Coordinates of C-alpha atoms (C1' of nucleotides) in Angstrom, one line a residue:
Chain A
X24 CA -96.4 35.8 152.1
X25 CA -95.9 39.0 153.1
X26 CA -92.1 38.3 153.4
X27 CA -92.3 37.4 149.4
X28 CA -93.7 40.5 148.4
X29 CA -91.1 42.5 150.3
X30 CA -88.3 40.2 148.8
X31 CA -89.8 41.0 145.1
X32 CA -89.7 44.2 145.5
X33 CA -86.5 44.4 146.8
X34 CA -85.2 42.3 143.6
X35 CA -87.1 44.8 141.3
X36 CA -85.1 47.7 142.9
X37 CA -82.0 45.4 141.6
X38 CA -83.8 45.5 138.4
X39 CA -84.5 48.9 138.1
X40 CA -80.8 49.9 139.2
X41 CA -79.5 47.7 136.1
X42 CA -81.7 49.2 133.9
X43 CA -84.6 47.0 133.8
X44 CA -88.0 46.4 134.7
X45 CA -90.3 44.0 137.4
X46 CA -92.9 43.2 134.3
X47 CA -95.8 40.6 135.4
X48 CA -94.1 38.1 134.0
X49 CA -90.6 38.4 135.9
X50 CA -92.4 39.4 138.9
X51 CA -94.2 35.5 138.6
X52 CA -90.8 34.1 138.2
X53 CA -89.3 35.5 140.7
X54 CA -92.7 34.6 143.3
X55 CA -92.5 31.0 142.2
X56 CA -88.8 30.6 142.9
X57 CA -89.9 32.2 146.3
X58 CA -92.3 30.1 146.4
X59 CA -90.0 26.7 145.6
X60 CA -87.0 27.7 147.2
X61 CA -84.0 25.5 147.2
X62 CA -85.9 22.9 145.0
X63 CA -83.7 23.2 142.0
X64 CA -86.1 23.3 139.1
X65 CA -85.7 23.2 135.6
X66 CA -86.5 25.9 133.5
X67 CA -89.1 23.4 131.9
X68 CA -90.3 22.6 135.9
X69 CA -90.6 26.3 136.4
X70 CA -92.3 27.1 133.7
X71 CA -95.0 24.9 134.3
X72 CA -95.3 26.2 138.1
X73 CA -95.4 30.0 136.4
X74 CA -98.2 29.4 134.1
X75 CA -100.6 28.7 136.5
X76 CA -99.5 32.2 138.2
X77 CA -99.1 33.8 134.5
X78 CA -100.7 31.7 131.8
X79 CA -99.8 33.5 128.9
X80 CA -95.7 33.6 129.9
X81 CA -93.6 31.6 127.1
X82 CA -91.0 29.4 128.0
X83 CA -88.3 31.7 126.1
X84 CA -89.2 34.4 128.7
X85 CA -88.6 32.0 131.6
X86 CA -85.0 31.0 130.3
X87 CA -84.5 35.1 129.8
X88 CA -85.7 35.9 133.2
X89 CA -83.6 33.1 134.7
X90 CA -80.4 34.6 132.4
X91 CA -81.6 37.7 133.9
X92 CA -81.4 36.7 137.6
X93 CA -78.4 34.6 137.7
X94 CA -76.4 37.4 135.9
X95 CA -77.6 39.6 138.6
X96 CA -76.8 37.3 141.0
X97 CA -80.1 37.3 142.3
X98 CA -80.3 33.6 141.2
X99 CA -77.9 30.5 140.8
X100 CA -78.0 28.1 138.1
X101 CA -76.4 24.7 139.1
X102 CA -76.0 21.7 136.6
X103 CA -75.8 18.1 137.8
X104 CA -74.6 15.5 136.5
X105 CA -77.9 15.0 133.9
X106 CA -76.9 18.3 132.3
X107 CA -79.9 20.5 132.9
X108 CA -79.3 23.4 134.2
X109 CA -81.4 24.3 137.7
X110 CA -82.2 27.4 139.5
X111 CA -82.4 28.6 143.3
X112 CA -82.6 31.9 144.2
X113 CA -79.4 33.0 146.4
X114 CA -80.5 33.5 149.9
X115 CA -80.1 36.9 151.2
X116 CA -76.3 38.5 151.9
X117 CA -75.3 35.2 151.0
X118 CA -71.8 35.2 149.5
X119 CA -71.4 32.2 147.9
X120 CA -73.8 29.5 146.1
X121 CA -74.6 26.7 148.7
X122 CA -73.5 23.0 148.4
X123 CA -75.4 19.9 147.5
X124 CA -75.5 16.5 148.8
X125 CA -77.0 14.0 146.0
X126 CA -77.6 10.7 147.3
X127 CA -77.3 8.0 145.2
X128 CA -79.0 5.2 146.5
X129 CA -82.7 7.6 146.7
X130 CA -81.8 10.2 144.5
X131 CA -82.6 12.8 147.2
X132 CA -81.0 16.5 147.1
X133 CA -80.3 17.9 149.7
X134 CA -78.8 21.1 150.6
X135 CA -75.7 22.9 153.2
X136 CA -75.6 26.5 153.8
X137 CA -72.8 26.9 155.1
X138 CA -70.0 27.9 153.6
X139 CA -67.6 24.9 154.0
X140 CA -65.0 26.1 151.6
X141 CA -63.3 29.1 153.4
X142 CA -60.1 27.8 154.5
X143 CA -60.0 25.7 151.2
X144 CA -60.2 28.6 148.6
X145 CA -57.1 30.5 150.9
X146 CA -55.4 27.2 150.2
X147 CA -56.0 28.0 146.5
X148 CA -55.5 31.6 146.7
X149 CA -51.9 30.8 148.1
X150 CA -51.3 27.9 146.0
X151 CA -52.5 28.5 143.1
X152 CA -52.9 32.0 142.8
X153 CA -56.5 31.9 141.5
X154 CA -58.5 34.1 143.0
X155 CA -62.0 32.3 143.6
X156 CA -65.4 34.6 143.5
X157 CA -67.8 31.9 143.4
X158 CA -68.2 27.8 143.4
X159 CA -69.8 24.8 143.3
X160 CA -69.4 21.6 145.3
X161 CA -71.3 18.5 145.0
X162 CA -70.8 15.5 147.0
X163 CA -72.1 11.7 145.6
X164 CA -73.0 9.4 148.8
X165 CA -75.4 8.2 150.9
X166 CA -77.2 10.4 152.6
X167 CA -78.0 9.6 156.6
X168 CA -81.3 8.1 156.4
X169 CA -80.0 5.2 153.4
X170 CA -77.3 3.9 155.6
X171 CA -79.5 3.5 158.4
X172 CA -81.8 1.5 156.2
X173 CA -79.0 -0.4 154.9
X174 CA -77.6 -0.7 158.7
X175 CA -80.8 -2.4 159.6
X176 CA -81.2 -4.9 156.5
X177 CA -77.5 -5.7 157.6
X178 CA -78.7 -6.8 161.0
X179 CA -81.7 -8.7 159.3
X180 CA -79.6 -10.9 157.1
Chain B
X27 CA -46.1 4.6 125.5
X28 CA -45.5 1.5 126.9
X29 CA -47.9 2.8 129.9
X30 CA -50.4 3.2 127.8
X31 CA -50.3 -0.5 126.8
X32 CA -50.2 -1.6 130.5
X33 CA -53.0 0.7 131.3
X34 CA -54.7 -0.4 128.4
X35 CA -54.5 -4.2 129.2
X36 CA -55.0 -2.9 133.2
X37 CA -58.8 -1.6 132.0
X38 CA -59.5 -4.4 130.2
X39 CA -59.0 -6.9 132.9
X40 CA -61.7 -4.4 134.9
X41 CA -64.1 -4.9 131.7
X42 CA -63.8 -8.7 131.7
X43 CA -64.8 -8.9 135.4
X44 CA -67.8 -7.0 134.6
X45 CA -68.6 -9.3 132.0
X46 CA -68.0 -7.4 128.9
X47 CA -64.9 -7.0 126.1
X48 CA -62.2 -5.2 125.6
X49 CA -63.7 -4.5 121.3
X50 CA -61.1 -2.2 119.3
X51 CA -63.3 0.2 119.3
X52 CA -63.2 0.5 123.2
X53 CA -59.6 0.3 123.0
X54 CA -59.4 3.2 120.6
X55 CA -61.6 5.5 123.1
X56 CA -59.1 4.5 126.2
X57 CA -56.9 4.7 124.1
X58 CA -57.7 7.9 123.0
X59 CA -58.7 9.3 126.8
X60 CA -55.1 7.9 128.0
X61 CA -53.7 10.6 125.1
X62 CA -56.0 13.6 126.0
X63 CA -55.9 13.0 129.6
X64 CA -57.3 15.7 131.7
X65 CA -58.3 17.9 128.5
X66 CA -61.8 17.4 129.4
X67 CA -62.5 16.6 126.1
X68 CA -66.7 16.3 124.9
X69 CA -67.7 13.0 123.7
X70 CA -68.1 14.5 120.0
X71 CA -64.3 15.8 120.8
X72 CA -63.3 12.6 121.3
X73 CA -65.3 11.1 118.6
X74 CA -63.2 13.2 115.9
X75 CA -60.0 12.2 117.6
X76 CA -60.9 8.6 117.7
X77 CA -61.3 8.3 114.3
X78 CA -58.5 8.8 113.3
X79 CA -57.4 5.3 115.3
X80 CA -60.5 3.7 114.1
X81 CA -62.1 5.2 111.6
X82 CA -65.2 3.2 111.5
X83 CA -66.1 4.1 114.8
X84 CA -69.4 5.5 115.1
X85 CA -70.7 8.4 117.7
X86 CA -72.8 6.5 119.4
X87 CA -70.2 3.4 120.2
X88 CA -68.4 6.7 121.5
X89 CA -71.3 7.5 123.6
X90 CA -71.8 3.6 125.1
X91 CA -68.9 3.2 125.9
X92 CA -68.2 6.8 127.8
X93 CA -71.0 5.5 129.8
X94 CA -69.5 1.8 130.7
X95 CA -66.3 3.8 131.6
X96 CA -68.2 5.9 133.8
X97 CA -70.5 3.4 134.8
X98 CA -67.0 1.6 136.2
X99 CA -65.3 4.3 137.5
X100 CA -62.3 4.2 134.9
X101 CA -63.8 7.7 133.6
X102 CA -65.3 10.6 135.2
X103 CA -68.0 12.9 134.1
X104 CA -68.4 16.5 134.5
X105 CA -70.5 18.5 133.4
X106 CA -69.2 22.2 133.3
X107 CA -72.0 25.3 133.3
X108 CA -72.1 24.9 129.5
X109 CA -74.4 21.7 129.6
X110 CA -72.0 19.3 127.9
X111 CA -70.7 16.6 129.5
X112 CA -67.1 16.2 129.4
X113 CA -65.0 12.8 130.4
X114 CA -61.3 12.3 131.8
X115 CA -59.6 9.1 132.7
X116 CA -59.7 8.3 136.2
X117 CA -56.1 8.8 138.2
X118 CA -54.8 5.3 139.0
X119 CA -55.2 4.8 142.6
X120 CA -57.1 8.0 142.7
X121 CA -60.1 8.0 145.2
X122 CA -61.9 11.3 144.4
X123 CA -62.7 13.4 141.1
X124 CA -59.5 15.7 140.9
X125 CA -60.7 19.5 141.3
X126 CA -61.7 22.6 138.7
X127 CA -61.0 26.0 138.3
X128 CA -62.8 28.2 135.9
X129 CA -61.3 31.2 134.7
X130 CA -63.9 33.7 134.2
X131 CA -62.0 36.4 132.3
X132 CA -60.1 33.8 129.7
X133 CA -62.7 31.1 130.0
X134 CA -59.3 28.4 130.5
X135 CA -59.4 25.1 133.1
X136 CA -57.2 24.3 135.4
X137 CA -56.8 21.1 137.2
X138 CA -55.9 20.5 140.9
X139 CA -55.2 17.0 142.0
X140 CA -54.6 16.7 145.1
X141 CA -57.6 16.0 147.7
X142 CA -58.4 19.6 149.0
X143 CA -62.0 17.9 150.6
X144 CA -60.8 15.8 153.1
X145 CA -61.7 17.9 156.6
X146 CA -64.7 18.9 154.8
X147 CA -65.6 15.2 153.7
X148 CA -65.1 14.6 157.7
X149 CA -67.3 17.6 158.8
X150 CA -70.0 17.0 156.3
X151 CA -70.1 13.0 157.8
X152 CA -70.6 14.3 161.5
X153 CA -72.7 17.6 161.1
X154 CA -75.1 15.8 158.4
X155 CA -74.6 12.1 158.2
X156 CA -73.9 12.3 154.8
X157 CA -71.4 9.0 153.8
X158 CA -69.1 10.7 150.8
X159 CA -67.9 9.0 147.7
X160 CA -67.4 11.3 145.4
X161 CA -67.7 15.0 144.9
X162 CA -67.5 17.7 142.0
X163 CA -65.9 21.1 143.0
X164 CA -65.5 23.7 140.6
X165 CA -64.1 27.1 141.9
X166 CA -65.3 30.1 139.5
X167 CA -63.1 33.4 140.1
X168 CA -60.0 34.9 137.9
X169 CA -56.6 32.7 137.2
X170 CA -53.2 34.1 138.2
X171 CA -52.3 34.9 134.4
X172 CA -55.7 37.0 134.4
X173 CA -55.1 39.2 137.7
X174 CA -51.5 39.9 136.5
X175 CA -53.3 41.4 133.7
X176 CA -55.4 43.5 135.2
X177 CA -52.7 44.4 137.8
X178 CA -50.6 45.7 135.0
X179 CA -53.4 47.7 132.9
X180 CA -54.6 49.0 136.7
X181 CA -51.1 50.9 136.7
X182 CA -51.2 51.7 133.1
X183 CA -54.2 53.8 133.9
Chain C
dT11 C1' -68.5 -24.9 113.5
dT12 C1' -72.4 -23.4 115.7
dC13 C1' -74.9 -20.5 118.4
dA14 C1' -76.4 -17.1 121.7
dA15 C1' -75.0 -13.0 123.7
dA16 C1' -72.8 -8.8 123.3
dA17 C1' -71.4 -5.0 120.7
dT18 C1' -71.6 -2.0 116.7
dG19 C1' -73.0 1.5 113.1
dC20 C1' -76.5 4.0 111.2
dT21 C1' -80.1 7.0 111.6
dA22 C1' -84.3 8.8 113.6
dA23 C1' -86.0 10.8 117.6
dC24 C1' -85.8 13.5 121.6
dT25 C1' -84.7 17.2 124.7
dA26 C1' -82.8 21.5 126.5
dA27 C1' -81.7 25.7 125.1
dT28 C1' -81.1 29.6 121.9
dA29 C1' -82.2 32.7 118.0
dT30 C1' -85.4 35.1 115.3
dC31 C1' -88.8 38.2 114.5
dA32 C1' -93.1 40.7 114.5
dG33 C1' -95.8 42.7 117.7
dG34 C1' -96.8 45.2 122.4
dA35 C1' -96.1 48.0 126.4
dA36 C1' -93.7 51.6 129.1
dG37 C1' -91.3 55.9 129.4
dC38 C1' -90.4 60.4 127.8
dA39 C1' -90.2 64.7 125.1
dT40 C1' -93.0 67.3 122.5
Chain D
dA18 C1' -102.8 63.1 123.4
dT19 C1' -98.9 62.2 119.8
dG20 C1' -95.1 60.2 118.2
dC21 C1' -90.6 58.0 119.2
dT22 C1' -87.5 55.0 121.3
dT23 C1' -86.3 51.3 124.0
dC24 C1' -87.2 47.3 126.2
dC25 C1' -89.8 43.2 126.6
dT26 C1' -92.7 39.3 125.1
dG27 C1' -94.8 35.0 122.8
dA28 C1' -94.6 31.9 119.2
dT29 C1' -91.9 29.3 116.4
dA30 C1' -87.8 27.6 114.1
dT31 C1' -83.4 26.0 114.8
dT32 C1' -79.3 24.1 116.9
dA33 C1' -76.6 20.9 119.6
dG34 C1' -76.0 17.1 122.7
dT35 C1' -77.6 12.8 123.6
dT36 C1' -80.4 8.6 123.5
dA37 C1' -83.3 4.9 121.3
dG38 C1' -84.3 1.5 117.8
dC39 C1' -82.9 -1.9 114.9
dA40 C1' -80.5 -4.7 111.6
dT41 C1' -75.9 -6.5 111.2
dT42 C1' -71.5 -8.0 112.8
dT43 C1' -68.3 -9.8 116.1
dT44 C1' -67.1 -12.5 120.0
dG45 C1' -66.2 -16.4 122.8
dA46 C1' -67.8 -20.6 124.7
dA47 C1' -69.7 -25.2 123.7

DNA sequence: TTCAAAATGCTAACTAATATCAGGAAGCAT
DNA sequence: ATGCTTCCTGATATTAGTTAGCATTTTGAA
């Protein structure tokens, strides 16, 4: 906890450098994504989660906070395939926004820090001349513990 | 345009082994898809354009049957950072979702076809156990067209 | 031709996100 | 303190993309 309030107010010196300020209510948004890292909530999710933080905060603030945070970069919002757009906060010094592996027979997220794509953007840096700052990659499978059940169910047949 | 026929009749056959029909409205939409390929056109995009082969189409036929396509793999969805879901035609003989790249300074797409994922597919498989099927990369960053720009203005400084 | 299943068009409903706008708080010079 | 400006907020209306419901039509097999 006391690693949260340090991280706050680090991202309220980012504030105040662009001009801005670390009000309550940002300050509660900020906490819960903290506090629900890498869960990739809605805006709707999160605003539930803030409320009981910050009751009076309006769900318009939320989606300016968020618009706030990912234009600083302080945030990422990622949309999947149901078109609703989620948030993480970007872990610390971290260049680029991680990776996601969405299962499809349990639904499950999960997630891969690393930064798999470094040869691959050179590639398209040489190729293609496009110079990449920033991307997102999702891979659609089965994750490792929905083949092992369907391994075993193989075995019972 | 003889392709498009085979291709066409090709998708069809796919349909009746699922059990369903190959209606003129359908047609129309593949149709439609085979013409626009790779615009990554909305489904309201290609609802305008469909009319005009078959006027009495209505959006939501548009809608059903962007799902079905999906649903069989004739059609991929992606959804860009905008929120809308946008559909191209499936490559024949194409295993993976072809690749994006987003241009942040003149907002264009650009396609890349061939399989830049491979190693990485492999890497995620041993490191994670993660079985790949599909994936959805999107690089964000600044097109060739775009940095020659700014090259040139940089000396006209 | 008859009949059931599948597919369609229309429209209402739903949902995520944005815009509007009147008020409120913070900062700063006076 | 006082006024002034700028930024920020909450409530609400609005928009846009998508889905759901339902009566009607089309399709293909018996």
């Amino acid at each position: 906890m006391v690693f949260q309030e340090e991280r706050i107010t680090e991202i309220g010196k980012k504030l105040h450098q662009a001009g801005m300020k670390l009000t309550p209510q940002r300050r509660a948004t900020v906490s819960t994504l903290l506090e629900y890292q890498a869960k990739h909530l809605s805006a709707e999710e999160l605003f539930t989660l803030i409320k009981q933080e910050e009751p009076e905060i309006g769900l318009a603030t939320v989606y300016r906070t968020l618009d706030l945070l990912t234009e600083l970069r302080i945030a990422d919002r990622v949309t999947f395939e149901d078109g609703v757009a989620r948030y993480d906060l970007r872990c610390e010094n971290q260049q680029h926004f991680h990776h996601h592996l969405l299962c499809s027979v349990c639904g499950k997220v999960e997630e891969i820090h690393e930064d798999l794509l470094v040869e691959v953007e050179q590639e398209v840096l040489h190729k293609y001349g496009f110079k990449v700052q920033d991307h997102r990659l999702t891979f659609h499978g089965v994750c490792s513990s929905c083949s092992e059940n369907t391994k075993q169910s193989e075995h019972g047949d």
